[in-house]
Amino acid sequence: MDLSGLETEQKTLPIISYSSDFLENGLPNFKTQTLPKHPVEKMQINKQKNEREKQYNMLGKVFGSQYPLMLRLEEEIYNQPLRLPCLPSSYLSLEVFRGTDIEVEPEDLYNDPNNSLLIQPPVHQQMEQYLGMNDLK
């Protein structure tokens, strides 16, 4: 019996890698990591990407194929963080480019690092860790 043409979908368990601080990060939940996502949830996640692709296709038909390429290049430039790796970037230029700077979302209200319960280490310590300089001591 030749089974080479049959595709079998096997579910694999995730690699167990979790931090030792369960009070800070909560208990690991393997069930949500192994179950496939609902099709509607996948559609909601990809909604903005699909809308942007439709807009690029329409602009390509109207203004030529170089215009969507130029817009994608600009979006890629705006998507790059311009701060140190340990400092959060607001990506304001990317929001202005996409036109989402006018919308007020829950992330805009509740994502203030000053209200966080987690204490951030000093910037110098974070940069030493990022550059691997703390291992040299």
Coordinates of N, CA and C in Angstrom, one line a residue:
M1 N 0.8 -1.2 0.0 CA 0.0 0.0 0.0 C 0.9 1.2 0.0
D2 N 0.7 2.1 -1.0 CA 1.5 3.3 -1.2 C 0.8 4.5 -0.5
L3 N 1.4 5.0 0.6 CA 0.8 6.1 1.3 C 1.5 7.4 1.0
S4 N 2.4 7.4 0.0 CA 3.2 8.7 -0.2 C 2.3 9.8 -0.7
G5 N 1.2 9.5 -1.4 CA 0.4 10.6 -1.9 C -0.6 11.2 -0.9
L6 N -0.8 10.5 0.2 CA -1.7 11.0 1.2 C -1.0 11.9 2.1
E7 N -1.6 13.0 2.4 CA -1.1 14.0 3.3 C -1.7 13.8 4.7
T8 N -0.9 13.6 5.7 CA -1.5 13.4 7.0 C -1.1 14.7 7.8
E9 N -2.1 15.2 8.5 CA -1.9 16.4 9.3 C -1.7 16.0 10.7
Q10 N -0.5 16.2 11.2 CA -0.2 15.8 12.6 C -0.1 17.0 13.4
K11 N -0.6 17.0 14.6 CA -0.5 18.1 15.5 C 0.6 17.8 16.4
T12 N 1.5 18.8 16.5 CA 2.7 18.6 17.4 C 2.5 19.5 18.6
L13 N 3.0 19.0 19.7 CA 3.0 19.7 20.9 C 4.1 20.8 20.9
P14 N 3.8 22.0 21.5 CA 4.8 23.1 21.5 C 6.0 22.7 22.3
I15 N 7.1 23.3 22.0 CA 8.3 23.1 22.8 C 8.0 23.8 24.2
I16 N 8.3 23.1 25.2 CA 8.0 23.7 26.6 C 9.2 24.6 26.9
S17 N 8.9 25.9 26.8 CA 9.8 26.9 27.2 C 9.0 28.0 27.8
Y18 N 9.2 28.2 29.1 CA 8.4 29.2 29.9 C 9.3 29.7 30.9
S19 N 8.9 30.9 31.4 CA 9.7 31.5 32.4 C 9.4 30.9 33.8
S20 N 10.2 31.0 34.7 CA 10.0 30.4 36.0 C 9.1 31.3 36.9
D21 N 8.8 32.5 36.5 CA 8.0 33.4 37.3 C 6.5 33.3 36.9
F22 N 5.8 32.3 37.5 CA 4.4 32.1 37.2 C 3.5 33.2 37.7
L23 N 3.9 33.9 38.8 CA 3.0 35.0 39.3 C 3.0 36.2 38.3
E24 N 4.1 36.4 37.6 CA 4.2 37.5 36.7 C 3.6 37.2 35.3
N25 N 3.8 36.0 34.8 CA 3.4 35.6 33.5 C 2.2 34.7 33.4
G26 N 1.8 34.2 34.5 CA 0.7 33.2 34.6 C 1.1 31.8 34.2
L27 N 0.2 30.9 34.4 CA 0.5 29.5 34.1 C 0.5 29.3 32.5
P28 N 1.4 28.4 32.0 CA 1.4 28.1 30.6 C 0.1 27.4 30.2
N29 N -0.4 27.7 29.1 CA -1.7 27.0 28.6 C -1.4 26.4 27.3
F30 N -1.2 25.1 27.3 CA -0.8 24.3 26.1 C -2.0 24.1 25.2
K31 N -3.2 24.1 25.7 CA -4.4 23.8 24.9 C -4.6 24.8 23.8
T32 N -4.5 26.1 24.2 CA -4.7 27.2 23.2 C -3.6 27.2 22.2
Q33 N -2.4 26.7 22.5 CA -1.3 26.7 21.6 C -1.4 25.6 20.5
T34 N -2.1 24.5 20.9 CA -2.2 23.3 20.0 C -3.4 23.3 19.1
L35 N -4.5 23.9 19.6 CA -5.8 23.9 18.9 C -5.7 24.9 17.7
P36 N -6.2 24.5 16.5 CA -6.3 25.5 15.4 C -7.2 26.6 15.7
K37 N -6.9 27.8 15.1 CA -7.8 28.9 15.3 C -9.0 28.8 14.4
H38 N -10.1 29.4 14.9 CA -11.4 29.4 14.2 C -11.2 30.2 12.9
P39 N -11.9 29.8 11.8 CA -11.8 30.6 10.6 C -12.1 32.1 10.7
V40 N -13.1 32.4 11.5 CA -13.5 33.8 11.7 C -12.4 34.6 12.4
E41 N -11.8 34.0 13.3 CA -10.7 34.6 14.0 C -9.5 34.9 13.0
K42 N -9.2 34.0 12.1 CA -8.2 34.2 11.1 C -8.6 35.3 10.2
M43 N -9.9 35.4 9.9 CA -10.3 36.5 9.0 C -10.2 37.9 9.7
Q44 N -10.5 37.9 11.0 CA -10.4 39.2 11.7 C -8.9 39.6 11.8
I45 N -8.0 38.7 12.0 CA -6.6 39.0 12.1 C -6.1 39.5 10.8
N46 N -6.5 38.9 9.7 CA -6.0 39.3 8.4 C -6.8 40.4 7.7
K47 N -7.8 41.0 8.4 CA -8.7 42.0 7.7 C -7.9 43.2 7.2
Q48 N -7.1 43.8 8.1 CA -6.4 45.0 7.7 C -5.4 44.7 6.5
K49 N -4.8 43.5 6.6 CA -3.8 43.2 5.5 C -4.6 43.0 4.2
N50 N -5.7 42.3 4.2 CA -6.5 42.1 3.0 C -7.0 43.4 2.4
E51 N -7.5 44.3 3.3 CA -8.0 45.6 2.8 C -6.8 46.4 2.2
R52 N -5.6 46.4 2.8 CA -4.5 47.1 2.3 C -4.1 46.5 0.9
E53 N -4.1 45.2 0.8 CA -3.8 44.6 -0.5 C -4.8 44.9 -1.6
K54 N -6.1 45.0 -1.2 CA -7.1 45.4 -2.2 C -6.9 46.9 -2.6
Q55 N -6.5 47.7 -1.7 CA -6.2 49.1 -2.0 C -5.0 49.2 -2.9
Y56 N -4.0 48.4 -2.6 CA -2.8 48.5 -3.5 C -3.1 48.0 -4.9
N57 N -3.9 46.9 -5.0 CA -4.3 46.4 -6.3 C -5.1 47.5 -7.1
M58 N -6.0 48.2 -6.4 CA -6.8 49.2 -7.1 C -5.9 50.4 -7.5
L59 N -4.9 50.8 -6.7 CA -4.0 51.9 -7.0 C -3.1 51.5 -8.1
G60 N -2.7 50.2 -8.2 CA -1.9 49.7 -9.3 C -2.6 49.8 -10.6
K61 N -3.9 49.5 -10.6 CA -4.6 49.5 -11.8 C -4.9 51.0 -12.3
V62 N -5.0 51.9 -11.4 CA -5.3 53.3 -11.7 C -4.0 54.0 -12.1
F63 N -2.9 53.9 -11.2 CA -1.7 54.8 -11.4 C -0.5 54.0 -12.0
G64 N -0.6 52.7 -12.2 CA 0.5 51.9 -12.7 C 1.1 51.1 -11.6
S65 N 1.9 50.1 -12.0 CA 2.4 49.1 -11.1 C 3.5 49.7 -10.2
Q66 N 4.1 50.8 -10.5 CA 5.2 51.3 -9.7 C 4.6 52.0 -8.4
Y67 N 3.4 52.5 -8.5 CA 2.8 53.2 -7.3 C 2.6 52.3 -6.1
P68 N 2.0 51.1 -6.2 CA 1.9 50.3 -5.0 C 3.3 49.9 -4.5
L69 N 4.3 49.7 -5.4 CA 5.6 49.4 -4.9 C 6.2 50.5 -4.1
M70 N 6.0 51.7 -4.6 CA 6.5 52.9 -3.8 C 5.8 53.0 -2.5
L71 N 4.5 52.8 -2.4 CA 3.8 52.8 -1.1 C 4.3 51.7 -0.2
R72 N 4.5 50.5 -0.7 CA 5.0 49.4 0.2 C 6.4 49.8 0.7
L73 N 7.2 50.4 -0.1 CA 8.6 50.8 0.3 C 8.5 51.8 1.4
E74 N 7.6 52.8 1.2 CA 7.4 53.8 2.3 C 6.9 53.2 3.6
E75 N 5.9 52.3 3.5 CA 5.4 51.6 4.6 C 6.5 50.8 5.3
E76 N 7.4 50.2 4.6 CA 8.5 49.4 5.2 C 9.4 50.3 5.9
I77 N 9.7 51.5 5.4 CA 10.5 52.5 6.0 C 9.9 53.0 7.3
Y78 N 8.6 53.3 7.3 CA 7.9 53.8 8.5 C 7.8 52.7 9.5
N79 N 7.8 51.4 9.1 CA 7.7 50.3 10.1 C 8.9 50.0 10.9
Q80 N 10.1 50.6 10.5 CA 11.3 50.4 11.2 C 11.4 51.2 12.5
P81 N 11.7 50.6 13.6 CA 11.8 51.4 14.8 C 13.0 52.3 14.7
L82 N 12.9 53.5 15.2 CA 13.9 54.5 15.2 C 14.5 54.9 16.5
R83 N 14.2 54.0 17.5 CA 14.7 54.2 18.9 C 15.6 53.1 19.3
L84 N 16.2 53.2 20.5 CA 17.0 52.2 21.0 C 16.1 50.9 21.2
P85 N 16.7 49.7 21.1 CA 15.8 48.5 21.3 C 15.1 48.4 22.6
C86 N 15.5 49.0 23.6 CA 14.9 48.9 24.9 C 13.7 49.9 25.1
L87 N 13.7 50.9 24.3 CA 12.6 51.9 24.4 C 11.5 51.6 23.4
P88 N 10.2 51.7 23.9 CA 9.1 51.5 23.0 C 9.0 52.5 21.9
S89 N 8.6 52.1 20.7 CA 8.4 53.1 19.7 C 6.9 53.2 19.4
S90 N 6.4 54.4 19.2 CA 5.0 54.6 19.0 C 4.5 54.4 17.5
Y91 N 5.4 54.4 16.6 CA 5.2 54.2 15.2 C 4.1 55.2 14.7
L92 N 4.3 56.4 15.1 CA 3.3 57.5 14.8 C 3.3 57.7 13.3
S93 N 4.5 57.7 12.6 CA 4.5 58.0 11.2 C 3.8 56.9 10.4
L94 N 3.9 55.6 10.9 CA 3.2 54.5 10.2 C 1.7 54.7 10.4
E95 N 1.2 55.1 11.6 CA -0.2 55.3 11.8 C -0.7 56.5 10.9
V96 N 0.1 57.5 10.7 CA -0.3 58.6 9.9 C -0.4 58.1 8.4
F97 N 0.6 57.4 8.0 CA 0.7 56.8 6.6 C -0.5 56.0 6.3
R98 N -0.9 55.1 7.3 CA -2.1 54.2 7.1 C -3.4 54.9 7.3
G99 N -3.4 56.1 8.0 CA -4.6 56.8 8.3 C -5.3 56.3 9.5
T100 N -4.6 55.6 10.4 CA -5.3 55.1 11.6 C -5.0 56.0 12.8
D101 N -4.3 57.1 12.6 CA -4.0 58.0 13.7 C -5.2 58.7 14.2
I102 N -6.3 58.8 13.5 CA -7.5 59.5 13.9 C -8.4 58.6 14.8
E103 N -8.3 57.2 14.6 CA -9.1 56.3 15.4 C -8.5 56.2 16.8
V104 N -9.4 56.1 17.8 CA -9.1 55.9 19.1 C -9.4 54.5 19.5
E105 N -8.4 53.7 19.8 CA -8.6 52.3 20.1 C -8.2 52.0 21.6
P106 N -8.6 50.9 22.1 CA -8.3 50.6 23.5 C -6.8 50.6 23.8
E107 N -6.0 50.2 22.8 CA -4.5 50.3 23.0 C -4.0 51.7 23.3
D108 N -4.7 52.7 22.7 CA -4.3 54.0 22.9 C -4.5 54.5 24.3
L109 N -5.5 54.0 24.9 CA -5.9 54.4 26.3 C -5.1 53.6 27.4
Y110 N -5.0 52.3 27.2 CA -4.6 51.4 28.2 C -3.2 50.9 28.1
N111 N -2.4 51.4 27.1 CA -1.1 50.9 26.8 C 0.0 51.9 27.3
D112 N -0.3 52.6 28.4 CA 0.7 53.6 28.9 C 1.7 52.8 29.8
P113 N 3.0 52.9 29.5 CA 4.0 52.2 30.3 C 4.1 52.7 31.7
N114 N 3.7 54.0 31.9 CA 3.8 54.5 33.2 C 2.8 53.9 34.2
N115 N 1.7 53.3 33.6 CA 0.7 52.7 34.5 C 0.9 51.2 34.7
S116 N 2.0 50.7 34.1 CA 2.3 49.2 34.2 C 2.8 48.8 35.6
L117 N 2.4 47.6 36.0 CA 2.9 47.1 37.3 C 4.3 46.5 37.2
L118 N 4.8 46.3 36.0 CA 6.1 45.8 35.8 C 7.1 46.9 35.9
I119 N 8.2 46.7 36.7 CA 9.2 47.7 36.8 C 10.3 47.4 35.8
Q120 N 10.5 48.4 34.9 CA 11.5 48.3 33.9 C 12.9 48.5 34.4
P121 N 13.9 47.7 34.1 CA 15.2 48.0 34.5 C 15.8 49.2 33.8
P122 N 16.8 49.8 34.3 CA 17.4 51.0 33.7 C 17.8 50.8 32.2
V123 N 17.8 51.9 31.5 CA 18.1 51.8 30.0 C 19.5 51.2 29.8
H124 N 20.4 51.6 30.6 CA 21.8 51.1 30.4 C 21.9 49.6 30.6
Q125 N 21.2 49.1 31.6 CA 21.2 47.7 31.9 C 20.5 46.9 30.7
Q126 N 19.5 47.5 30.2 CA 18.8 46.8 29.0 C 19.7 46.8 27.8
M127 N 20.4 47.9 27.5 CA 21.3 48.0 26.4 C 22.5 47.0 26.5
E128 N 23.0 46.9 27.8 CA 24.1 45.9 28.0 C 23.6 44.5 27.7
Q129 N 22.4 44.2 28.2 CA 21.8 42.9 27.9 C 21.6 42.7 26.4
Y130 N 21.1 43.7 25.7 CA 20.8 43.6 24.3 C 22.1 43.4 23.5
L131 N 23.2 44.1 23.9 CA 24.4 44.0 23.2 C 25.3 42.8 23.7
G132 N 24.9 42.1 24.7 CA 25.6 41.0 25.3 C 26.8 41.4 26.0
M133 N 26.8 42.6 26.6 CA 28.0 43.1 27.3 C 28.0 42.6 28.8
N134 N 26.8 42.2 29.3 CA 26.8 41.8 30.7 C 27.4 40.4 30.9
D135 N 27.7 39.7 29.8 CA 28.3 38.4 29.9 C 29.8 38.5 30.0
L136 N 30.4 39.7 29.7 CA 31.8 39.9 29.6 C 32.4 40.1 31.0
K137 N 31.6 40.3 32.0 CA 32.1 40.6 33.3 C 32.7 39.4 34.0

